[in-house]
Amino acid sequence: MTVDFGATLTDRLRSEGLDPRPWSNGSGDRYAAHDHAYDKVIVCAAGSIRFGVPGSGDTLALVPGDRLDLPAGTRHDAVVGTGGVTCLEAHLPAGAVPAVARRPAETW
C-alpha cells in the first residue's frame, strides 16, 4: 500500500526544500549499524521498515506516510518488514536536523 495525503509524499518533501530520492528493499533485508556525515530525512512510501538507534536503545517503526529525521553521526540499523519497503530519502547538511524524530504520517 502506498500513501498519498493530497499532495504526494515527494511533493510534501519538496515543499520543504528537500530533494527526495526513492529506494526499495525486499522483505527481511537488513542494514548493519552505521552513521552518515549528513542529516537524513526518510519517508516510508510503501511497506514497512524498523530502524534501531543503538546509542539510545530506541526502535522506530515506519509504515506508509511515516517520517524519520536522523541527524548526522546517529548510529542506526534497519530491518525491512515482511512486505518489503519503498522509501523516499533526502540529505541535508549536518546540523539541519536537531534530533532523531519519528513523525507519524498525519503529523508532518
Short mmCIF file of N, CA, C and O in Angstrom, two decimals:
data_model
loop_
_atom_site.label_atom_id
_atom_site.label_comp_id
_atom_site.label_asym_id
_atom_site.label_seq_id
_atom_site.Cartn_x
_atom_site.Cartn_y
_atom_site.Cartn_z
N MET A 1 0.84 -1.18 0.00
CA MET A 1 0.00 0.00 0.00
C MET A 1 0.88 1.24 0.00
O MET A 1 1.84 1.34 0.72
N THR A 2 0.55 2.18 -0.83
CA THR A 2 1.24 3.46 -0.88
C THR A 2 0.29 4.54 -0.37
O THR A 2 -0.89 4.52 -0.67
N VAL A 3 0.82 5.47 0.40
CA VAL A 3 0.00 6.52 0.99
C VAL A 3 0.16 7.81 0.20
O VAL A 3 1.25 8.16 -0.23
N ASP A 4 -0.93 8.52 0.00
CA ASP A 4 -0.91 9.82 -0.64
C ASP A 4 -1.92 10.69 0.11
O ASP A 4 -3.10 10.39 0.14
N PHE A 5 -1.47 11.73 0.77
CA PHE A 5 -2.33 12.59 1.58
C PHE A 5 -2.64 13.90 0.86
O PHE A 5 -2.37 14.97 1.35
N GLY A 6 -3.22 13.83 -0.32
CA GLY A 6 -3.49 15.03 -1.11
C GLY A 6 -2.31 15.27 -2.03
O GLY A 6 -2.30 14.79 -3.14
N ALA A 7 -1.34 15.99 -1.55
CA ALA A 7 -0.09 16.13 -2.31
C ALA A 7 0.68 14.83 -2.15
O ALA A 7 0.56 14.15 -1.13
N THR A 8 1.46 14.48 -3.14
CA THR A 8 2.26 13.27 -2.99
C THR A 8 3.32 13.48 -1.92
O THR A 8 3.67 14.61 -1.57
N LEU A 9 3.83 12.38 -1.40
CA LEU A 9 4.89 12.47 -0.40
C LEU A 9 6.09 13.22 -0.96
O LEU A 9 6.72 14.02 -0.27
N THR A 10 6.40 12.96 -2.23
CA THR A 10 7.51 13.68 -2.87
C THR A 10 7.25 15.17 -2.87
O THR A 10 8.12 15.97 -2.52
N ASP A 11 6.03 15.57 -3.24
CA ASP A 11 5.68 16.99 -3.26
C ASP A 11 5.78 17.61 -1.87
O ASP A 11 6.23 18.74 -1.71
N ARG A 12 5.34 16.85 -0.87
CA ARG A 12 5.40 17.37 0.51
C ARG A 12 6.84 17.64 0.92
O ARG A 12 7.15 18.66 1.53
N LEU A 13 7.74 16.71 0.59
CA LEU A 13 9.16 16.92 0.91
C LEU A 13 9.75 18.06 0.11
O LEU A 13 10.50 18.89 0.64
N ARG A 14 9.42 18.14 -1.16
CA ARG A 14 9.94 19.24 -1.99
C ARG A 14 9.45 20.59 -1.49
O ARG A 14 10.17 21.59 -1.61
N SER A 15 8.25 20.63 -0.91
CA SER A 15 7.74 21.90 -0.39
C SER A 15 8.58 22.40 0.78
O SER A 15 8.52 23.58 1.14
N GLU A 16 9.37 21.50 1.38
CA GLU A 16 10.29 21.87 2.46
C GLU A 16 11.69 22.17 1.93
O GLU A 16 12.63 22.33 2.70
N GLY A 17 11.84 22.18 0.60
CA GLY A 17 13.15 22.45 0.01
C GLY A 17 14.03 21.22 -0.08
O GLY A 17 15.23 21.34 -0.34
N LEU A 18 13.45 20.03 0.12
CA LEU A 18 14.22 18.78 0.07
C LEU A 18 14.17 18.19 -1.34
O LEU A 18 13.27 18.48 -2.12
N ASP A 19 15.14 17.34 -1.64
CA ASP A 19 15.23 16.68 -2.93
C ASP A 19 15.20 15.16 -2.70
O ASP A 19 16.25 14.52 -2.67
N PRO A 20 14.01 14.59 -2.51
CA PRO A 20 13.92 13.17 -2.15
C PRO A 20 14.21 12.23 -3.32
O PRO A 20 13.88 12.53 -4.46
N ARG A 21 14.83 11.13 -3.00
CA ARG A 21 15.14 10.06 -3.95
C ARG A 21 14.57 8.76 -3.43
O ARG A 21 14.69 8.47 -2.24
N PRO A 22 13.96 7.94 -4.29
CA PRO A 22 13.39 6.67 -3.83
C PRO A 22 14.42 5.55 -3.74
O PRO A 22 15.42 5.55 -4.47
N TRP A 23 14.18 4.62 -2.84
CA TRP A 23 14.93 3.37 -2.78
C TRP A 23 14.00 2.28 -2.23
O TRP A 23 13.01 2.59 -1.57
N SER A 24 14.31 1.06 -2.56
CA SER A 24 13.48 -0.07 -2.14
C SER A 24 14.36 -1.23 -1.70
O SER A 24 15.49 -1.37 -2.16
N ASN A 25 13.81 -2.05 -0.81
CA ASN A 25 14.47 -3.28 -0.38
C ASN A 25 13.42 -4.36 -0.21
O ASN A 25 12.25 -4.07 0.07
N GLY A 26 13.87 -5.61 -0.30
CA GLY A 26 12.98 -6.75 -0.15
C GLY A 26 12.78 -7.13 1.30
O GLY A 26 13.50 -6.72 2.20
N SER A 27 11.80 -7.98 1.49
CA SER A 27 11.42 -8.49 2.80
C SER A 27 12.62 -9.04 3.56
O SER A 27 13.40 -9.82 3.03
N GLY A 28 12.78 -8.59 4.80
CA GLY A 28 13.83 -9.10 5.68
C GLY A 28 15.23 -8.55 5.43
O GLY A 28 16.16 -8.90 6.17
N ASP A 29 15.41 -7.72 4.41
CA ASP A 29 16.73 -7.13 4.19
C ASP A 29 17.14 -6.35 5.43
O ASP A 29 16.31 -5.78 6.14
N ARG A 30 18.46 -6.31 5.68
CA ARG A 30 18.99 -5.66 6.88
C ARG A 30 20.14 -4.72 6.53
O ARG A 30 20.90 -4.99 5.61
N TYR A 31 20.24 -3.67 7.31
CA TYR A 31 21.38 -2.76 7.26
C TYR A 31 22.05 -2.82 8.62
O TYR A 31 21.39 -2.60 9.64
N ALA A 32 23.32 -3.12 8.66
CA ALA A 32 24.06 -3.12 9.92
C ALA A 32 24.19 -1.70 10.44
O ALA A 32 24.04 -0.72 9.70
N ALA A 33 24.49 -1.57 11.73
CA ALA A 33 24.64 -0.24 12.34
C ALA A 33 25.71 0.57 11.62
O ALA A 33 26.79 0.07 11.32
N HIS A 34 25.35 1.80 11.31
CA HIS A 34 26.26 2.71 10.60
C HIS A 34 25.78 4.14 10.87
O HIS A 34 24.72 4.34 11.46
N ASP A 35 26.56 5.11 10.43
CA ASP A 35 26.13 6.50 10.52
C ASP A 35 26.55 7.24 9.26
O ASP A 35 27.19 6.66 8.39
N HIS A 36 26.16 8.50 9.17
CA HIS A 36 26.45 9.32 8.00
C HIS A 36 26.97 10.67 8.44
O HIS A 36 26.66 11.13 9.54
N ALA A 37 27.68 11.34 7.56
CA ALA A 37 28.21 12.67 7.85
C ALA A 37 27.20 13.76 7.53
O ALA A 37 27.48 14.94 7.72
N TYR A 38 26.02 13.40 7.07
CA TYR A 38 24.97 14.35 6.70
C TYR A 38 23.68 13.96 7.43
O TYR A 38 23.51 12.83 7.88
N ASP A 39 22.75 14.90 7.54
CA ASP A 39 21.44 14.63 8.10
C ASP A 39 20.59 13.94 7.04
O ASP A 39 20.79 14.16 5.83
N LYS A 40 19.65 13.10 7.49
CA LYS A 40 18.77 12.38 6.56
C LYS A 40 17.31 12.56 6.98
O LYS A 40 17.01 12.58 8.16
N VAL A 41 16.46 12.66 5.98
CA VAL A 41 15.02 12.58 6.17
C VAL A 41 14.56 11.39 5.34
O VAL A 41 14.84 11.32 4.14
N ILE A 42 13.89 10.44 5.99
CA ILE A 42 13.41 9.24 5.32
C ILE A 42 11.90 9.16 5.51
O ILE A 42 11.40 9.32 6.63
N VAL A 43 11.17 8.93 4.43
CA VAL A 43 9.73 8.75 4.50
C VAL A 43 9.39 7.40 3.89
O VAL A 43 9.83 7.08 2.78
N CYS A 44 8.62 6.62 4.61
CA CYS A 44 8.16 5.32 4.10
C CYS A 44 7.01 5.59 3.13
O CYS A 44 6.00 6.20 3.51
N ALA A 45 7.15 5.14 1.90
CA ALA A 45 6.11 5.31 0.88
C ALA A 45 5.25 4.06 0.73
O ALA A 45 4.08 4.15 0.38
N ALA A 46 5.84 2.89 0.98
CA ALA A 46 5.11 1.62 0.86
C ALA A 46 5.83 0.58 1.71
O ALA A 46 7.05 0.65 1.88
N GLY A 47 5.08 -0.37 2.24
CA GLY A 47 5.68 -1.43 3.05
C GLY A 47 5.99 -0.96 4.46
O GLY A 47 5.30 -0.10 5.00
N SER A 48 7.07 -1.52 5.02
CA SER A 48 7.45 -1.13 6.38
C SER A 48 8.94 -1.38 6.60
O SER A 48 9.56 -2.20 5.91
N ILE A 49 9.49 -0.67 7.57
CA ILE A 49 10.89 -0.81 7.94
C ILE A 49 11.04 -0.40 9.40
O ILE A 49 10.31 0.49 9.88
N ARG A 50 11.93 -1.06 10.11
CA ARG A 50 12.18 -0.75 11.52
C ARG A 50 13.63 -0.30 11.66
O ARG A 50 14.55 -1.01 11.26
N PHE A 51 13.83 0.89 12.22
CA PHE A 51 15.16 1.42 12.46
C PHE A 51 15.49 1.27 13.93
O PHE A 51 14.67 1.56 14.80
N GLY A 52 16.70 0.82 14.21
CA GLY A 52 17.20 0.79 15.58
C GLY A 52 18.21 1.91 15.75
O GLY A 52 18.94 2.25 14.82
N VAL A 53 18.24 2.48 16.94
CA VAL A 53 19.21 3.53 17.27
C VAL A 53 19.97 3.01 18.49
O VAL A 53 19.56 3.23 19.63
N PRO A 54 21.09 2.27 18.23
CA PRO A 54 21.79 1.60 19.33
C PRO A 54 22.20 2.51 20.48
O PRO A 54 22.15 2.10 21.63
N GLY A 55 22.57 3.74 20.21
CA GLY A 55 23.01 4.64 21.27
C GLY A 55 21.93 4.96 22.28
O GLY A 55 22.22 5.21 23.45
N SER A 56 20.68 4.94 21.86
CA SER A 56 19.58 5.26 22.76
C SER A 56 18.73 4.05 23.12
O SER A 56 17.92 4.11 24.04
N GLY A 57 18.91 2.98 22.36
CA GLY A 57 18.08 1.79 22.58
C GLY A 57 16.71 1.90 21.93
O GLY A 57 15.88 1.00 22.06
N ASP A 58 16.44 2.99 21.22
CA ASP A 58 15.14 3.19 20.57
C ASP A 58 14.98 2.29 19.35
O ASP A 58 15.94 2.00 18.63
N THR A 59 13.75 1.88 19.10
CA THR A 59 13.36 1.20 17.88
C THR A 59 12.23 2.02 17.27
O THR A 59 11.25 2.33 17.96
N LEU A 60 12.38 2.39 16.02
CA LEU A 60 11.44 3.28 15.36
C LEU A 60 10.89 2.60 14.12
O LEU A 60 11.62 2.41 13.14
N ALA A 61 9.63 2.21 14.15
CA ALA A 61 8.99 1.52 13.03
C ALA A 61 8.30 2.52 12.13
O ALA A 61 7.58 3.42 12.61
N LEU A 62 8.51 2.38 10.82
CA LEU A 62 7.86 3.25 9.84
C LEU A 62 6.92 2.43 8.97
O LEU A 62 7.29 1.35 8.49
N VAL A 63 5.73 2.97 8.74
CA VAL A 63 4.75 2.44 7.80
C VAL A 63 4.42 3.58 6.84
O VAL A 63 4.86 4.71 7.06
N PRO A 64 3.66 3.31 5.78
CA PRO A 64 3.44 4.35 4.77
C PRO A 64 3.01 5.70 5.34
O PRO A 64 2.09 5.79 6.16
N GLY A 65 3.74 6.72 4.92
CA GLY A 65 3.49 8.09 5.34
C GLY A 65 4.32 8.55 6.51
O GLY A 65 4.47 9.75 6.73
N ASP A 66 4.88 7.62 7.29
CA ASP A 66 5.70 7.99 8.44
C ASP A 66 7.05 8.53 8.00
O ASP A 66 7.59 8.13 6.96
N ARG A 67 7.61 9.40 8.83
CA ARG A 67 8.87 10.08 8.52
C ARG A 67 9.85 9.88 9.67
O ARG A 67 9.47 9.87 10.83
N LEU A 68 11.13 9.76 9.30
CA LEU A 68 12.21 9.68 10.29
C LEU A 68 13.25 10.73 9.96
O LEU A 68 13.75 10.79 8.83
N ASP A 69 13.55 11.58 10.94
CA ASP A 69 14.61 12.58 10.81
C ASP A 69 15.81 12.07 11.60
O ASP A 69 15.69 11.77 12.79
N LEU A 70 16.96 11.97 10.92
CA LEU A 70 18.18 11.46 11.55
C LEU A 70 19.32 12.47 11.43
O LEU A 70 19.76 12.77 10.32
N PRO A 71 19.80 12.99 12.54
CA PRO A 71 20.95 13.89 12.49
C PRO A 71 22.22 13.16 12.07
O PRO A 71 22.35 11.94 12.29
N ALA A 72 23.14 13.87 11.49
CA ALA A 72 24.45 13.32 11.15
C ALA A 72 25.08 12.69 12.38
O ALA A 72 24.90 13.18 13.50
N GLY A 73 25.79 11.59 12.17
CA GLY A 73 26.50 10.93 13.26
C GLY A 73 25.65 10.00 14.10
O GLY A 73 26.17 9.38 15.03
N THR A 74 24.36 9.88 13.81
CA THR A 74 23.49 8.99 14.58
C THR A 74 23.65 7.57 14.07
O THR A 74 23.30 7.28 12.92
N ARG A 75 24.19 6.68 14.90
CA ARG A 75 24.29 5.27 14.50
C ARG A 75 22.90 4.68 14.45
O ARG A 75 22.09 4.89 15.35
N HIS A 76 22.63 3.97 13.36
CA HIS A 76 21.32 3.35 13.18
C HIS A 76 21.47 2.08 12.36
O HIS A 76 22.43 1.92 11.60
N ASP A 77 20.55 1.17 12.58
CA ASP A 77 20.47 -0.04 11.77
C ASP A 77 19.04 -0.14 11.27
O ASP A 77 18.19 0.67 11.64
N ALA A 78 18.75 -1.13 10.42
CA ALA A 78 17.40 -1.24 9.89
C ALA A 78 17.10 -2.67 9.49
O ALA A 78 17.99 -3.41 9.06
N VAL A 79 15.82 -3.03 9.62
CA VAL A 79 15.30 -4.31 9.16
C VAL A 79 14.02 -4.03 8.39
O VAL A 79 13.10 -3.37 8.91
N VAL A 80 13.95 -4.52 7.16
CA VAL A 80 12.78 -4.32 6.31
C VAL A 80 11.68 -5.30 6.70
O VAL A 80 11.95 -6.46 7.02
N GLY A 81 10.44 -4.84 6.68
CA GLY A 81 9.29 -5.66 7.03
C GLY A 81 9.00 -6.75 6.00
O GLY A 81 9.62 -6.82 4.93
N THR A 82 8.02 -7.57 6.32
CA THR A 82 7.72 -8.76 5.51
C THR A 82 7.23 -8.44 4.10
O THR A 82 7.35 -9.28 3.22
N GLY A 83 6.70 -7.27 3.86
CA GLY A 83 6.22 -6.91 2.53
C GLY A 83 7.21 -6.08 1.73
O GLY A 83 6.86 -5.53 0.70
N GLY A 84 8.46 -5.97 2.21
CA GLY A 84 9.42 -5.09 1.55
C GLY A 84 9.15 -3.64 1.93
O GLY A 84 8.26 -3.34 2.74
N VAL A 85 9.91 -2.74 1.34
CA VAL A 85 9.74 -1.31 1.64
C VAL A 85 10.19 -0.47 0.46
O VAL A 85 11.10 -0.85 -0.29
N THR A 86 9.52 0.65 0.29
CA THR A 86 9.97 1.72 -0.60
C THR A 86 9.97 2.99 0.23
O THR A 86 8.97 3.30 0.90
N CYS A 87 11.10 3.68 0.22
CA CYS A 87 11.24 4.93 0.98
C CYS A 87 11.68 6.05 0.06
O CYS A 87 12.24 5.82 -1.01
N LEU A 88 11.43 7.25 0.51
CA LEU A 88 12.00 8.46 -0.09
C LEU A 88 13.03 8.97 0.89
O LEU A 88 12.78 8.98 2.10
N GLU A 89 14.18 9.38 0.39
CA GLU A 89 15.25 9.85 1.25
C GLU A 89 15.83 11.15 0.72
O GLU A 89 16.08 11.28 -0.48
N ALA A 90 16.03 12.09 1.63
CA ALA A 90 16.66 13.36 1.29
C ALA A 90 17.80 13.62 2.26
O ALA A 90 17.73 13.23 3.42
N HIS A 91 18.85 14.25 1.77
CA HIS A 91 20.02 14.57 2.59
C HIS A 91 20.08 16.08 2.81
O HIS A 91 19.75 16.86 1.93
N LEU A 92 20.54 16.43 4.00
CA LEU A 92 20.72 17.83 4.39
C LEU A 92 22.10 17.99 5.00
O LEU A 92 22.68 17.02 5.49
N PRO A 93 22.62 19.21 5.03
CA PRO A 93 23.90 19.42 5.70
C PRO A 93 23.79 19.07 7.18
O PRO A 93 22.74 19.26 7.81
N ALA A 94 24.88 18.56 7.73
CA ALA A 94 24.92 18.24 9.16
C ALA A 94 24.50 19.46 9.97
O ALA A 94 24.92 20.57 9.68
N GLY A 95 23.66 19.23 10.96
CA GLY A 95 23.20 20.31 11.83
C GLY A 95 21.82 20.84 11.48
O GLY A 95 21.25 21.61 12.24
N ALA A 96 21.26 20.42 10.33
CA ALA A 96 19.93 20.90 9.94
C ALA A 96 18.82 20.20 10.71
O ALA A 96 17.76 20.77 10.93
N VAL A 97 19.06 18.94 11.11
CA VAL A 97 18.07 18.16 11.87
C VAL A 97 18.53 18.13 13.32
O VAL A 97 19.60 17.62 13.63
N PRO A 98 17.73 18.70 14.25
CA PRO A 98 18.20 18.83 15.63
C PRO A 98 18.24 17.54 16.44
O PRO A 98 19.05 17.42 17.35
N ALA A 99 17.36 16.58 16.14
CA ALA A 99 17.28 15.37 16.96
C ALA A 99 16.61 14.25 16.16
O ALA A 99 15.88 14.51 15.21
N VAL A 100 16.86 13.01 16.59
CA VAL A 100 16.16 11.88 16.00
C VAL A 100 14.67 12.05 16.29
O VAL A 100 14.29 12.31 17.43
N ALA A 101 13.86 11.93 15.26
CA ALA A 101 12.42 12.08 15.45
C ALA A 101 11.66 11.21 14.46
O ALA A 101 11.91 11.27 13.27
N ARG A 102 10.76 10.39 14.99
CA ARG A 102 9.81 9.66 14.15
C ARG A 102 8.54 10.49 14.15
O ARG A 102 8.00 10.83 15.20
N ARG A 103 8.06 10.80 12.94
CA ARG A 103 6.87 11.63 12.82
C ARG A 103 5.80 10.84 12.08
O ARG A 103 5.96 10.54 10.90
N PRO A 104 4.71 10.48 12.76
CA PRO A 104 3.65 9.72 12.11
C PRO A 104 3.07 10.47 10.90
O PRO A 104 3.12 11.70 10.82
N ALA A 105 2.53 9.70 10.00
CA ALA A 105 2.04 10.23 8.71
C ALA A 105 1.21 11.49 8.82
O ALA A 105 1.41 12.44 8.07
N GLU A 106 0.29 11.52 9.74
CA GLU A 106 -0.64 12.64 9.81
C GLU A 106 -0.11 13.85 10.56
O GLU A 106 -0.81 14.84 10.72
N THR A 107 1.15 13.81 11.01
CA THR A 107 1.66 14.90 11.83
C THR A 107 2.69 15.79 11.15
O THR A 107 3.12 16.78 11.74
N TRP A 108 3.10 15.47 9.96
CA TRP A 108 4.08 16.34 9.31
C TRP A 108 3.53 16.83 8.02
O TRP A 108 3.32 17.11 7.20
#
